[in-house]
mmCIF file of C-alpha atoms in Angstrom:
data_model
loop_
_atom_site.group_PDB
_atom_site.id
_atom_site.type_symbol
_atom_site.label_atom_id
_atom_site.label_comp_id
_atom_site.label_asym_id
_atom_site.label_seq_id
_atom_site.Cartn_x
_atom_site.Cartn_y
_atom_site.Cartn_z
ATOM 1 C CA UNK A 1 3.694 -19.982 28.943
ATOM 2 C CA UNK A 2 6.619 -20.422 26.351
ATOM 3 C CA UNK A 3 8.281 -17.474 24.769
ATOM 4 C CA UNK A 4 10.494 -17.339 21.679
ATOM 5 C CA UNK A 5 12.984 -14.632 20.689
ATOM 6 C CA UNK A 6 12.365 -13.439 17.161
ATOM 7 C CA UNK A 7 15.025 -12.529 14.635
ATOM 8 C CA UNK A 8 14.498 -8.933 15.289
ATOM 9 C CA UNK A 9 15.198 -9.325 19.019
ATOM 10 C CA UNK A 10 11.613 -9.237 20.289
ATOM 11 C CA UNK A 11 10.333 -11.742 22.705
ATOM 12 C CA UNK A 12 6.917 -13.343 22.002
ATOM 13 C CA UNK A 13 4.429 -15.758 23.153
ATOM 14 C CA UNK A 14 4.860 -19.346 21.381
ATOM 15 C CA UNK A 15 1.861 -19.566 19.099
ATOM 16 C CA UNK A 16 0.886 -23.107 19.655
ATOM 17 C CA UNK A 17 -0.789 -24.512 22.641
ATOM 18 C CA UNK A 18 -2.508 -27.552 24.390
ATOM 19 C CA UNK A 19 -5.955 -27.973 23.915
ATOM 20 C CA UNK A 20 -8.808 -28.730 26.399
ATOM 21 C CA UNK A 21 -12.552 -28.548 25.171
ATOM 22 C CA UNK A 22 -15.027 -28.209 22.227
ATOM 23 C CA UNK A 23 -17.175 -25.480 20.995
ATOM 24 C CA UNK A 24 -17.931 -22.588 17.959
ATOM 25 C CA UNK A 25 -16.792 -19.648 16.086
ATOM 26 C CA UNK A 26 -17.587 -16.757 13.670
ATOM 27 C CA UNK A 27 -15.484 -14.549 11.201
ATOM 28 C CA UNK A 28 -14.485 -13.279 7.873
ATOM 29 C CA UNK A 29 -14.534 -13.831 4.247
ATOM 30 C CA UNK A 30 -13.356 -16.788 2.728
ATOM 31 C CA UNK A 31 -10.550 -18.487 4.647
ATOM 32 C CA UNK A 32 -11.686 -17.079 8.131
ATOM 33 C CA UNK A 33 -14.775 -18.964 7.181
ATOM 34 C CA UNK A 34 -12.831 -22.311 7.993
ATOM 35 C CA UNK A 35 -13.010 -21.795 11.809
ATOM 36 C CA UNK A 36 -16.212 -19.754 11.394
ATOM 37 C CA UNK A 37 -18.147 -22.737 9.783
ATOM 38 C CA UNK A 38 -17.222 -25.242 12.416
ATOM 39 C CA UNK A 39 -18.180 -22.625 15.192
ATOM 40 C CA UNK A 40 -21.773 -22.150 13.666
ATOM 41 C CA UNK A 41 -22.370 -25.832 13.342
ATOM 42 C CA UNK A 42 -21.214 -26.459 16.968
ATOM 43 C CA UNK A 43 -23.046 -23.413 18.011
ATOM 44 C CA UNK A 44 -26.322 -24.732 16.452
ATOM 45 C CA UNK A 45 -26.035 -28.125 18.263
ATOM 46 C CA UNK A 46 -25.399 -30.028 15.226
ATOM 47 C CA UNK A 47 -23.968 -33.633 16.367
ATOM 48 C CA UNK A 48 -20.269 -34.124 16.262
ATOM 49 C CA UNK A 49 -20.643 -36.676 13.399
ATOM 50 C CA UNK A 50 -21.911 -33.903 11.116
ATOM 51 C CA UNK A 51 -18.823 -31.665 11.865
ATOM 52 C CA UNK A 52 -16.540 -34.866 10.848
ATOM 53 C CA UNK A 53 -18.699 -35.412 7.750
ATOM 54 C CA UNK A 54 -18.366 -31.685 6.561
ATOM 55 C CA UNK A 55 -14.547 -31.638 7.167
ATOM 56 C CA UNK A 56 -13.851 -34.832 5.090
ATOM 57 C CA UNK A 57 -13.968 -32.974 2.069
ATOM 58 C CA UNK A 58 -11.720 -30.297 3.762
ATOM 59 C CA UNK A 59 -8.500 -32.384 3.762
ATOM 60 C CA UNK A 60 -7.870 -33.202 -0.025
ATOM 61 C CA UNK A 61 -5.833 -30.240 -0.814
ATOM 62 C CA UNK A 62 -4.454 -29.670 2.658
ATOM 63 C CA UNK A 63 -0.808 -28.032 2.693
ATOM 64 C CA UNK A 64 1.930 -28.811 5.024
ATOM 65 C CA UNK A 65 3.702 -25.961 6.911
ATOM 66 C CA UNK A 66 7.250 -27.313 7.247
ATOM 67 C CA UNK A 67 8.881 -24.360 8.976
ATOM 68 C CA UNK A 68 5.967 -23.826 11.559
ATOM 69 C CA UNK A 69 5.529 -25.726 14.825
ATOM 70 C CA UNK A 70 3.533 -29.214 14.788
ATOM 71 C CA UNK A 71 0.175 -29.049 16.619
ATOM 72 C CA UNK A 72 -0.536 -32.206 18.010
ATOM 73 C CA UNK A 73 -4.488 -32.961 18.206
ATOM 74 C CA UNK A 74 -5.778 -32.912 21.685
ATOM 75 C CA UNK A 75 -9.311 -33.124 23.391
ATOM 76 C CA UNK A 76 -9.006 -29.934 25.762
ATOM 77 C CA UNK A 77 -9.944 -26.134 25.654
ATOM 78 C CA UNK A 78 -7.185 -24.085 23.676
ATOM 79 C CA UNK A 79 -4.506 -22.708 25.888
ATOM 80 C CA UNK A 80 -2.006 -20.185 24.958
ATOM 81 C CA UNK A 81 -2.115 -17.819 21.871
ATOM 82 C CA UNK A 82 -2.839 -18.895 18.384
ATOM 83 C CA UNK A 83 -1.919 -17.370 15.025
ATOM 84 C CA UNK A 84 -3.904 -18.357 11.840
ATOM 85 C CA UNK A 85 -2.846 -16.889 8.269
ATOM 86 C CA UNK A 86 -5.951 -16.482 5.976
ATOM 87 C CA UNK A 87 -4.764 -15.755 2.470
ATOM 88 C CA UNK A 88 -6.956 -14.913 -0.469
ATOM 89 C CA UNK A 89 -5.933 -15.592 -3.794
ATOM 90 C CA UNK A 90 -7.070 -14.407 -7.305
ATOM 91 C CA UNK A 91 -7.325 -17.560 -9.080
ATOM 92 C CA UNK A 92 -9.250 -17.724 -12.180
ATOM 93 C CA UNK A 93 -11.551 -20.799 -11.756
ATOM 94 C CA UNK A 94 -13.451 -21.744 -15.064
ATOM 95 C CA UNK A 95 -16.834 -21.194 -13.517
ATOM 96 C CA UNK A 96 -15.895 -17.529 -12.699
ATOM 97 C CA UNK A 97 -13.363 -16.451 -14.905
ATOM 98 C CA UNK A 98 -15.792 -14.534 -17.180
ATOM 99 C CA UNK A 99 -16.413 -12.025 -14.307
ATOM 100 C CA UNK A 100 -12.793 -10.818 -14.047
ATOM 101 C CA UNK A 101 -11.867 -9.674 -17.694
ATOM 102 C CA UNK A 102 -8.124 -9.056 -18.151
ATOM 103 C CA UNK A 103 -7.281 -10.548 -14.947
ATOM 104 C CA UNK A 104 -8.225 -14.073 -16.270
ATOM 105 C CA UNK A 105 -7.646 -13.510 -20.108
ATOM 106 C CA UNK A 106 -4.765 -10.967 -20.011
ATOM 107 C CA UNK A 107 -0.851 -11.332 -19.904
ATOM 108 C CA UNK A 108 -0.880 -12.130 -16.151
ATOM 109 C CA UNK A 109 -3.731 -14.669 -16.331
ATOM 110 C CA UNK A 110 -1.430 -17.479 -15.291
ATOM 111 C CA UNK A 111 -0.349 -16.223 -12.048
ATOM 112 C CA UNK A 112 -2.198 -16.917 -8.847
ATOM 113 C CA UNK A 113 -1.346 -13.965 -6.046
ATOM 114 C CA UNK A 114 -1.938 -13.826 -2.494
ATOM 115 C CA UNK A 115 -3.678 -10.386 -2.552
ATOM 116 C CA UNK A 116 -5.312 -10.736 0.794
ATOM 117 C CA UNK A 117 -2.964 -11.477 3.578
ATOM 118 C CA UNK A 118 -4.590 -11.515 7.033
ATOM 119 C CA UNK A 119 -2.931 -12.773 10.204
ATOM 120 C CA UNK A 120 -5.583 -13.485 12.958
ATOM 121 C CA UNK A 121 -4.017 -13.525 16.511
ATOM 122 C CA UNK A 122 -6.245 -14.975 19.121
ATOM 123 C CA UNK A 123 -4.589 -14.142 22.822
ATOM 124 C CA UNK A 124 -4.269 -16.244 25.758
ATOM 125 C CA UNK A 125 -6.869 -15.678 28.373
ATOM 126 C CA UNK A 126 -8.430 -13.150 28.514
ATOM 127 C CA UNK A 127 -9.266 -13.836 24.802
ATOM 128 C CA UNK A 128 -8.924 -10.926 22.446
ATOM 129 C CA UNK A 129 -8.668 -11.267 18.551
ATOM 130 C CA UNK A 130 -6.528 -8.947 16.255
ATOM 131 C CA UNK A 131 -6.624 -9.084 12.601
ATOM 132 C CA UNK A 132 -3.693 -7.847 10.780
ATOM 133 C CA UNK A 133 -3.753 -6.898 7.120
ATOM 134 C CA UNK A 134 -0.642 -6.920 5.003
ATOM 135 C CA UNK A 135 -1.001 -4.502 1.721
ATOM 136 C CA UNK A 136 -0.653 -6.440 -1.365
ATOM 137 C CA UNK A 137 1.826 -3.674 -2.545
ATOM 138 C CA UNK A 138 4.029 -4.277 0.515
ATOM 139 C CA UNK A 139 7.717 -4.876 -0.515
ATOM 140 C CA UNK A 140 9.493 -7.347 1.974
ATOM 141 C CA UNK A 141 12.087 -10.245 1.965
ATOM 142 C CA UNK A 142 10.820 -13.452 0.710
ATOM 143 C CA UNK A 143 12.632 -16.508 1.772
ATOM 144 C CA UNK A 144 13.445 -19.779 -0.134
ATOM 145 C CA UNK A 145 10.604 -21.521 -0.934
ATOM 146 C CA UNK A 146 9.872 -24.901 -2.621
ATOM 147 C CA UNK A 147 6.870 -25.002 -5.026
ATOM 148 C CA UNK A 148 4.112 -28.081 -5.924
ATOM 149 C CA UNK A 149 6.790 -29.374 -8.574
ATOM 150 C CA UNK A 150 9.761 -29.447 -6.240
ATOM 151 C CA UNK A 151 11.321 -26.356 -7.492
ATOM 152 C CA UNK A 152 13.342 -24.186 -5.004
ATOM 153 C CA UNK A 153 13.434 -20.512 -5.464
ATOM 154 C CA UNK A 154 16.407 -18.188 -4.170
ATOM 155 C CA UNK A 155 15.528 -16.093 -1.150
ATOM 156 C CA UNK A 156 14.814 -12.347 -2.170
ATOM 157 C CA UNK A 157 15.859 -9.405 -0.330
ATOM 158 C CA UNK A 158 12.817 -7.211 -1.491
ATOM 159 C CA UNK A 159 9.873 -8.295 -3.403
ATOM 160 C CA UNK A 160 5.979 -7.585 -3.479
ATOM 161 C CA UNK A 161 4.231 -9.545 -0.664
ATOM 162 C CA UNK A 162 1.628 -10.898 -2.836
ATOM 163 C CA UNK A 163 4.259 -12.652 -5.192
ATOM 164 C CA UNK A 164 4.911 -15.210 -2.372
ATOM 165 C CA UNK A 165 2.052 -17.694 -3.332
ATOM 166 C CA UNK A 166 3.583 -17.862 -6.905
ATOM 167 C CA UNK A 167 7.050 -19.285 -5.408
ATOM 168 C CA UNK A 168 5.782 -21.921 -2.993
ATOM 169 C CA UNK A 169 1.840 -21.877 -2.289
ATOM 170 C CA UNK A 170 0.239 -21.227 0.991
ATOM 171 C CA UNK A 171 3.525 -22.390 2.742
ATOM 172 C CA UNK A 172 5.359 -19.666 1.306
ATOM 173 C CA UNK A 173 3.114 -17.069 2.307
ATOM 174 C CA UNK A 174 3.308 -18.447 5.800
ATOM 175 C CA UNK A 175 6.895 -18.370 5.889
ATOM 176 C CA UNK A 176 7.163 -14.858 4.384
ATOM 177 C CA UNK A 177 4.696 -13.578 7.130
ATOM 178 C CA UNK A 178 6.285 -15.424 9.909
ATOM 179 C CA UNK A 179 9.655 -14.179 9.160
ATOM 180 C CA UNK A 180 8.493 -10.481 8.876
ATOM 181 C CA UNK A 181 6.460 -10.701 12.145
ATOM 182 C CA UNK A 182 8.735 -12.960 14.033
ATOM 183 C CA UNK A 183 5.752 -14.944 14.955
ATOM 184 C CA UNK A 184 5.224 -18.702 14.797
ATOM 185 C CA UNK A 185 2.228 -19.212 12.479
ATOM 186 C CA UNK A 186 0.954 -23.054 12.776
ATOM 187 C CA UNK A 187 -2.631 -22.470 11.039
ATOM 188 C CA UNK A 188 -3.319 -21.336 7.555
ATOM 189 C CA UNK A 189 -5.952 -21.424 5.064
ATOM 190 C CA UNK A 190 -6.752 -19.963 1.422
ATOM 191 C CA UNK A 191 -9.622 -19.274 -0.652
ATOM 192 C CA UNK A 192 -10.047 -18.145 -4.268
ATOM 193 C CA UNK A 193 -12.376 -15.609 -5.938
ATOM 194 C CA UNK A 194 -14.864 -18.588 -6.479
ATOM 195 C CA UNK A 195 -14.805 -19.667 -2.981
ATOM 196 C CA UNK A 196 -15.736 -16.014 -1.727
ATOM 197 C CA UNK A 197 -18.673 -16.070 -4.134
ATOM 198 C CA UNK A 198 -20.042 -19.341 -2.633
ATOM 199 C CA UNK A 199 -19.317 -18.280 0.856
ATOM 200 C CA UNK A 200 -20.877 -15.153 0.861
ATOM 201 C CA UNK A 201 -24.084 -16.532 -1.209
ATOM 202 C CA UNK A 202 -24.478 -19.181 1.846
ATOM 203 C CA UNK A 203 -24.743 -16.544 4.484
ATOM 204 C CA UNK A 204 -27.401 -14.474 2.567
ATOM 205 C CA UNK A 205 -25.489 -11.337 2.231
ATOM 206 C CA UNK A 206 -24.019 -8.751 4.586
ATOM 207 C CA UNK A 207 -25.296 -5.351 4.907
ATOM 208 C CA UNK A 208 -22.701 -2.621 4.182
ATOM 209 C CA UNK A 209 -22.767 1.036 4.353
ATOM 210 C CA UNK A 210 -21.587 3.402 1.443
ATOM 211 C CA UNK A 211 -21.172 6.857 2.295
ATOM 212 C CA UNK A 212 -20.670 8.617 -0.991
ATOM 213 C CA UNK A 213 -21.670 6.025 -3.776
ATOM 214 C CA UNK A 214 -19.166 3.672 -5.407
ATOM 215 C CA UNK A 215 -18.075 3.634 -9.054
ATOM 216 C CA UNK A 216 -15.588 1.357 -10.294
ATOM 217 C CA UNK A 217 -15.250 0.100 -14.024
ATOM 218 C CA UNK A 218 -12.761 -2.314 -13.001
ATOM 219 C CA UNK A 219 -14.999 -4.294 -10.806
ATOM 220 C CA UNK A 220 -18.338 -3.223 -12.411
ATOM 221 C CA UNK A 221 -19.729 -1.201 -9.285
ATOM 222 C CA UNK A 222 -22.006 1.365 -9.973
ATOM 223 C CA UNK A 223 -23.888 1.893 -6.497
ATOM 224 C CA UNK A 224 -25.539 4.739 -4.847
ATOM 225 C CA UNK A 225 -24.813 5.893 -1.304
ATOM 226 C CA UNK A 226 -26.811 4.170 1.674
ATOM 227 C CA UNK A 227 -27.053 0.711 3.073
ATOM 228 C CA UNK A 228 -26.605 -2.144 0.855
ATOM 229 C CA UNK A 229 -26.754 -5.931 0.999
ATOM 230 C CA UNK A 230 -23.969 -7.493 -0.832
ATOM 231 C CA UNK A 231 -23.732 -11.269 -1.552
ATOM 232 C CA UNK A 232 -22.187 -13.604 -3.971
ATOM 233 C CA UNK A 233 -20.336 -11.775 -6.832
ATOM 234 C CA UNK A 234 -21.191 -8.461 -5.573
ATOM 235 C CA UNK A 235 -19.694 -9.289 -2.303
ATOM 236 C CA UNK A 236 -16.737 -10.278 -3.864
ATOM 237 C CA UNK A 237 -16.477 -7.200 -5.994
ATOM 238 C CA UNK A 238 -17.070 -4.996 -2.915
ATOM 239 C CA UNK A 239 -13.883 -6.497 -1.128
ATOM 240 C CA UNK A 240 -11.995 -6.378 -4.369
ATOM 241 C CA UNK A 241 -12.644 -2.691 -5.287
ATOM 242 C CA UNK A 242 -9.938 -0.201 -4.838
ATOM 243 C CA UNK A 243 -10.437 2.388 -7.661
ATOM 244 C CA UNK A 244 -13.903 2.857 -6.109
ATOM 245 C CA UNK A 245 -12.942 3.841 -2.734
ATOM 246 C CA UNK A 246 -10.713 6.335 -0.781
ATOM 247 C CA UNK A 247 -7.725 7.316 -2.743
ATOM 248 C CA UNK A 248 -7.900 4.374 -5.238
ATOM 249 C CA UNK A 249 -5.086 2.482 -3.595
ATOM 250 C CA UNK A 250 -4.753 -0.924 -1.747
ATOM 251 C CA UNK A 251 -4.591 0.813 1.783
ATOM 252 C CA UNK A 252 -8.108 2.103 1.146
ATOM 253 C CA UNK A 253 -9.378 -1.355 -0.126
ATOM 254 C CA UNK A 254 -7.996 -2.978 3.137
ATOM 255 C CA UNK A 255 -10.131 -0.622 5.258
ATOM 256 C CA UNK A 256 -13.233 -1.286 3.155
ATOM 257 C CA UNK A 257 -12.724 -4.806 3.757
ATOM 258 C CA UNK A 258 -12.312 -4.529 7.564
ATOM 259 C CA UNK A 259 -15.824 -2.547 7.352
ATOM 260 C CA UNK A 260 -17.261 -5.706 5.760
ATOM 261 C CA UNK A 261 -15.709 -8.073 8.297
ATOM 262 C CA UNK A 262 -16.930 -6.072 11.242
ATOM 263 C CA UNK A 263 -20.433 -5.940 9.939
ATOM 264 C CA UNK A 264 -20.047 -9.836 8.955
ATOM 265 C CA UNK A 265 -19.082 -10.467 12.467
ATOM 266 C CA UNK A 266 -22.269 -8.678 13.684
ATOM 267 C CA UNK A 267 -24.390 -10.638 11.574
ATOM 268 C CA UNK A 268 -22.850 -14.083 12.291
ATOM 269 C CA UNK A 269 -23.503 -13.277 16.023
ATOM 270 C CA UNK A 270 -27.087 -12.192 15.132
ATOM 271 C CA UNK A 271 -30.484 -14.258 15.788
ATOM 272 C CA UNK A 272 -30.841 -14.280 11.937
ATOM 273 C CA UNK A 273 -28.065 -16.762 11.572
ATOM 274 C CA UNK A 274 -27.513 -18.512 14.990
ATOM 275 C CA UNK A 275 -31.045 -19.328 15.448
ATOM 276 C CA UNK A 276 -31.507 -20.833 11.868
ATOM 277 C CA UNK A 277 -30.015 -24.311 11.761
ATOM 278 C CA UNK A 278 -30.373 -24.714 8.048
ATOM 279 C CA UNK A 279 -28.404 -21.461 7.482
ATOM 280 C CA UNK A 280 -25.981 -22.693 9.825
ATOM 281 C CA UNK A 281 -25.360 -26.131 8.182
ATOM 282 C CA UNK A 282 -25.312 -24.481 4.698
ATOM 283 C CA UNK A 283 -22.866 -22.060 5.679
ATOM 284 C CA UNK A 284 -20.721 -24.584 7.345
ATOM 285 C CA UNK A 285 -20.712 -26.992 4.542
ATOM 286 C CA UNK A 286 -19.996 -24.280 1.711
ATOM 287 C CA UNK A 287 -17.184 -22.989 3.712
ATOM 288 C CA UNK A 288 -15.429 -26.316 4.262
ATOM 289 C CA UNK A 289 -15.648 -27.145 0.405
ATOM 290 C CA UNK A 290 -14.220 -23.988 -0.552
ATOM 291 C CA UNK A 291 -11.272 -23.558 1.645
ATOM 292 C CA UNK A 292 -8.136 -25.071 1.334
ATOM 293 C CA UNK A 293 -6.290 -25.676 4.503
ATOM 294 C CA UNK A 294 -2.882 -26.219 6.141
ATOM 295 C CA UNK A 295 -2.857 -29.946 7.402
ATOM 296 C CA UNK A 296 -2.759 -28.484 10.903
ATOM 297 C CA UNK A 297 -6.395 -27.334 10.475
ATOM 298 C CA UNK A 298 -7.814 -30.743 8.937
ATOM 299 C CA UNK A 299 -8.673 -32.181 12.374
ATOM 300 C CA UNK A 300 -12.400 -30.932 13.134
ATOM 301 C CA UNK A 301 -11.389 -30.962 16.956
ATOM 302 C CA UNK A 302 -8.884 -28.389 16.162
ATOM 303 C CA UNK A 303 -11.218 -26.226 14.349
ATOM 304 C CA UNK A 304 -13.867 -26.505 17.175
ATOM 305 C CA UNK A 305 -11.140 -25.378 19.768
ATOM 306 C CA UNK A 306 -10.081 -22.460 17.744
ATOM 307 C CA UNK A 307 -13.834 -21.532 17.542
ATOM 308 C CA UNK A 308 -14.516 -21.849 21.113
ATOM 309 C CA UNK A 309 -11.454 -19.801 22.035
ATOM 310 C CA UNK A 310 -13.223 -16.692 20.208
ATOM 311 C CA UNK A 311 -16.892 -17.244 20.605
ATOM 312 C CA UNK A 312 -17.606 -14.797 23.350
ATOM 313 C CA UNK A 313 -14.915 -12.098 22.573
ATOM 314 C CA UNK A 314 -16.607 -8.725 22.815
ATOM 315 C CA UNK A 315 -16.913 -6.679 19.670
ATOM 316 C CA UNK A 316 -14.546 -4.027 21.147
ATOM 317 C CA UNK A 317 -11.685 -6.643 21.718
ATOM 318 C CA UNK A 318 -11.965 -7.492 17.882
ATOM 319 C CA UNK A 319 -9.489 -5.156 16.260
ATOM 320 C CA UNK A 320 -8.848 -4.918 12.586
ATOM 321 C CA UNK A 321 -5.632 -3.104 11.772
ATOM 322 C CA UNK A 322 -3.514 -2.476 8.813
ATOM 323 C CA UNK A 323 0.143 -3.395 9.164
ATOM 324 C CA UNK A 324 2.209 -0.149 9.304
ATOM 325 C CA UNK A 325 4.000 1.085 6.085
ATOM 326 C CA UNK A 326 5.787 3.870 4.748
ATOM 327 C CA UNK A 327 6.078 4.929 1.056
ATOM 328 C CA UNK A 328 8.815 2.821 -0.870
ATOM 329 C CA UNK A 329 11.627 5.569 -1.893
ATOM 330 C CA UNK A 330 12.262 3.426 -4.880
ATOM 331 C CA UNK A 331 8.729 3.271 -6.306
ATOM 332 C CA UNK A 332 5.663 5.645 -5.349
ATOM 333 C CA UNK A 333 3.260 2.893 -6.146
ATOM 334 C CA UNK A 334 4.622 0.468 -3.205
ATOM 335 C CA UNK A 335 5.059 0.590 0.389
ATOM 336 C CA UNK A 336 7.666 -0.750 2.663
ATOM 337 C CA UNK A 337 7.410 -1.820 6.260
ATOM 338 C CA UNK A 338 7.629 0.669 9.124
ATOM 339 C CA UNK A 339 9.420 -1.638 11.504
ATOM 340 C CA UNK A 340 9.227 0.451 14.704
ATOM 341 C CA UNK A 341 5.514 0.645 14.666
ATOM 342 C CA UNK A 342 5.021 -3.074 13.820
ATOM 343 C CA UNK A 343 7.378 -3.812 16.768
ATOM 344 C CA UNK A 344 4.996 -1.870 18.954
ATOM 345 C CA UNK A 345 2.077 -4.076 17.588
ATOM 346 C CA UNK A 346 4.063 -7.400 18.136
ATOM 347 C CA UNK A 347 5.082 -6.433 21.764
ATOM 348 C CA UNK A 348 1.393 -5.619 22.586
ATOM 349 C CA UNK A 349 0.303 -8.871 21.297
ATOM 350 C CA UNK A 350 2.953 -10.617 23.177
ATOM 351 C CA UNK A 351 2.126 -8.846 26.390
ATOM 352 C CA UNK A 352 -1.606 -9.682 26.164
ATOM 353 C CA UNK A 353 -2.767 -6.275 26.906
ATOM 354 C CA UNK A 354 -5.522 -4.454 25.506
ATOM 355 C CA UNK A 355 -5.083 -2.329 22.464
ATOM 356 C CA UNK A 356 -6.076 1.182 21.994
ATOM 357 C CA UNK A 357 -6.133 2.422 18.598
ATOM 358 C CA UNK A 358 -4.848 6.027 18.134
ATOM 359 C CA UNK A 359 -4.472 6.321 14.249
ATOM 360 C CA UNK A 360 -6.969 6.670 11.379
ATOM 361 C CA UNK A 361 -9.596 4.383 10.170
ATOM 362 C CA UNK A 362 -7.907 4.092 7.092
ATOM 363 C CA UNK A 363 -4.488 4.778 5.750
ATOM 364 C CA UNK A 364 -5.896 5.012 2.099
ATOM 365 C CA UNK A 365 -9.018 7.017 3.374
ATOM 366 C CA UNK A 366 -11.224 3.981 2.310
ATOM 367 C CA UNK A 367 -13.902 4.444 5.262
ATOM 368 C CA UNK A 368 -15.286 6.976 7.306
ATOM 369 C CA UNK A 369 -17.127 6.691 10.499
ATOM 370 C CA UNK A 370 -20.930 5.872 9.766
ATOM 371 C CA UNK A 371 -22.088 9.415 11.362
ATOM 372 C CA UNK A 372 -19.337 11.354 9.713
ATOM 373 C CA UNK A 373 -17.516 12.075 12.988
ATOM 374 C CA UNK A 374 -14.338 10.881 14.209
ATOM 375 C CA UNK A 375 -15.031 8.009 16.290
ATOM 376 C CA UNK A 376 -14.389 8.076 20.074
ATOM 377 C CA UNK A 377 -11.993 5.581 21.438
ATOM 378 C CA UNK A 378 -13.298 2.306 22.367
ATOM 379 C CA UNK A 379 -13.703 1.093 25.712
ATOM 380 C CA UNK A 380 -10.838 -1.467 25.883
ATOM 381 C CA UNK A 381 -11.126 -2.443 29.655
ATOM 382 C CA UNK A 382 -9.990 -6.084 29.730
ATOM 383 C CA UNK A 383 -12.564 -8.544 31.090
ATOM 384 C CA UNK A 384 -11.570 -10.536 34.323
ATOM 385 C CA UNK A 385 -9.205 -13.382 33.581
ATOM 386 C CA UNK A 386 -10.616 -16.972 33.891
ATOM 387 C CA UNK A 387 -8.871 -20.002 35.841
ATOM 388 C CA UNK A 388 -6.936 -22.144 34.080
ATOM 389 C CA UNK A 389 -5.659 -25.785 35.034
ATOM 390 C CA UNK A 390 -2.120 -24.435 33.793
ATOM 391 C CA UNK A 391 -0.427 -21.814 35.499
ATOM 392 C CA UNK A 392 0.099 -18.802 33.012
ATOM 393 C CA UNK A 393 1.392 -15.385 33.824
ATOM 394 C CA UNK A 394 -1.017 -12.928 35.018
ATOM 395 C CA UNK A 395 -1.973 -10.640 31.804
ATOM 396 C CA UNK A 396 -1.936 -6.870 32.515
ATOM 397 C CA UNK A 397 -5.210 -4.890 32.069
ATOM 398 C CA UNK A 398 -3.235 -1.982 31.118
ATOM 399 C CA UNK A 399 -4.372 -0.484 27.704
ATOM 400 C CA UNK A 400 -1.350 -0.208 25.162
ATOM 401 C CA UNK A 401 -1.833 2.630 22.561
ATOM 402 C CA UNK A 402 -0.451 1.791 19.248
ATOM 403 C CA UNK A 403 1.270 4.300 17.470
ATOM 404 C CA UNK A 404 -0.751 6.683 15.204
ATOM 405 C CA UNK A 405 0.809 5.153 12.042
ATOM 406 C CA UNK A 406 -1.048 2.070 12.493
ATOM 407 C CA UNK A 407 -4.667 2.526 10.895
ATOM 408 C CA UNK A 408 -7.714 0.471 11.949
ATOM 409 C CA UNK A 409 -11.080 -0.038 13.693
ATOM 410 C CA UNK A 410 -12.685 -2.379 16.103
ATOM 411 C CA UNK A 411 -15.819 -4.655 15.229
ATOM 412 C CA UNK A 412 -17.860 -2.243 17.881
ATOM 413 C CA UNK A 413 -17.166 0.710 15.490
ATOM 414 C CA UNK A 414 -19.647 1.449 12.715
ATOM 415 C CA UNK A 415 -17.834 2.571 9.539
ATOM 416 C CA UNK A 416 -18.921 3.526 5.820
ATOM 417 C CA UNK A 417 -17.051 2.897 2.704
ATOM 418 C CA UNK A 418 -15.674 6.074 1.508
ATOM 419 C CA UNK A 419 -16.689 5.746 -2.059
ATOM 420 C CA UNK A 420 -16.290 7.774 -5.069
ATOM 421 C CA UNK A 421 -18.021 8.230 -8.272
ATOM 422 C CA UNK A 422 -15.297 9.639 -10.344
#
């Protein structure tokens, strides 16, 4: 397997690979629905032509990623590790703008921000999935980018990460996170507010757990404690709320989103979804029509191959983490990278070893364990590696414990939103 040396001196696995067979997937809100949709369609046995038909409307707004490696189409099973960036933007489409008040009518209404930034790492065999969420308030270098009109922005040494989209769209967000992580990111996709509403409607809702009730006037949420099925606008507002959970900051919101993703993953693998071809097709078609992909994702076979790579990953090997941060000494409302802890994460991914979380469920107190107790460490024993036509280094089964400053949970852990009603 090829490796590259990052600007910070780390050695990482090259994030693209050859391909070899066809299959399915399942995953998160908006952008993750790209691969998810094709997985579900393929899993339901829908004919190949239907996948091509669904994806035909998926290519019109495709974005080139000029600074990332090209991925040639192939007909085989995905080999090597893969990185896919999922970006959620707060665009105010006319059909939905009335729901978002000042965000769509105030002084900032003209800006489109990448408020959700999730790097999905799918490891080489044995397959594992790690989802890294980057806080919107993270202050990072942003490289020079070119926008849709050909305007070139200057490189900036310190800027809020959620402004990257405004300088050069999806490609600029990819370039920013690629530089920050030292990883190649050949695949990316983004979805807007309206896309989230449409996609969550199509799946029929997700059951989420609320520990203390949530009251947030900014999103219009005033919900009691207990289990609640959220879909459509309610699901979007649940994913957007930060004043209603934890300490009211973005770090708490991230862990609230991770609870949603974990429970969504469980639903997508349930008989309720997988045994209903009509639901699967509706979900697939809605997802593909509400996602703007990179050009590297417009080949239907590529979508299916990515889906195939993750379809059997056990829940305890699907790990959601928050990118490690520290308080910004220049601004108490912002955070800066904690590079040493991040390096430990990138090294663990490069080594393809099981990850053990040792930190909190949330840096912002956004979730608690469903039973109120501190969750026990999950079993992270690696599954037996499968044979491959191409020789690859034998991955180690030694568990790597991440630094305690990295918060997160696995899809096997049941958590509840730590809501507040103040």
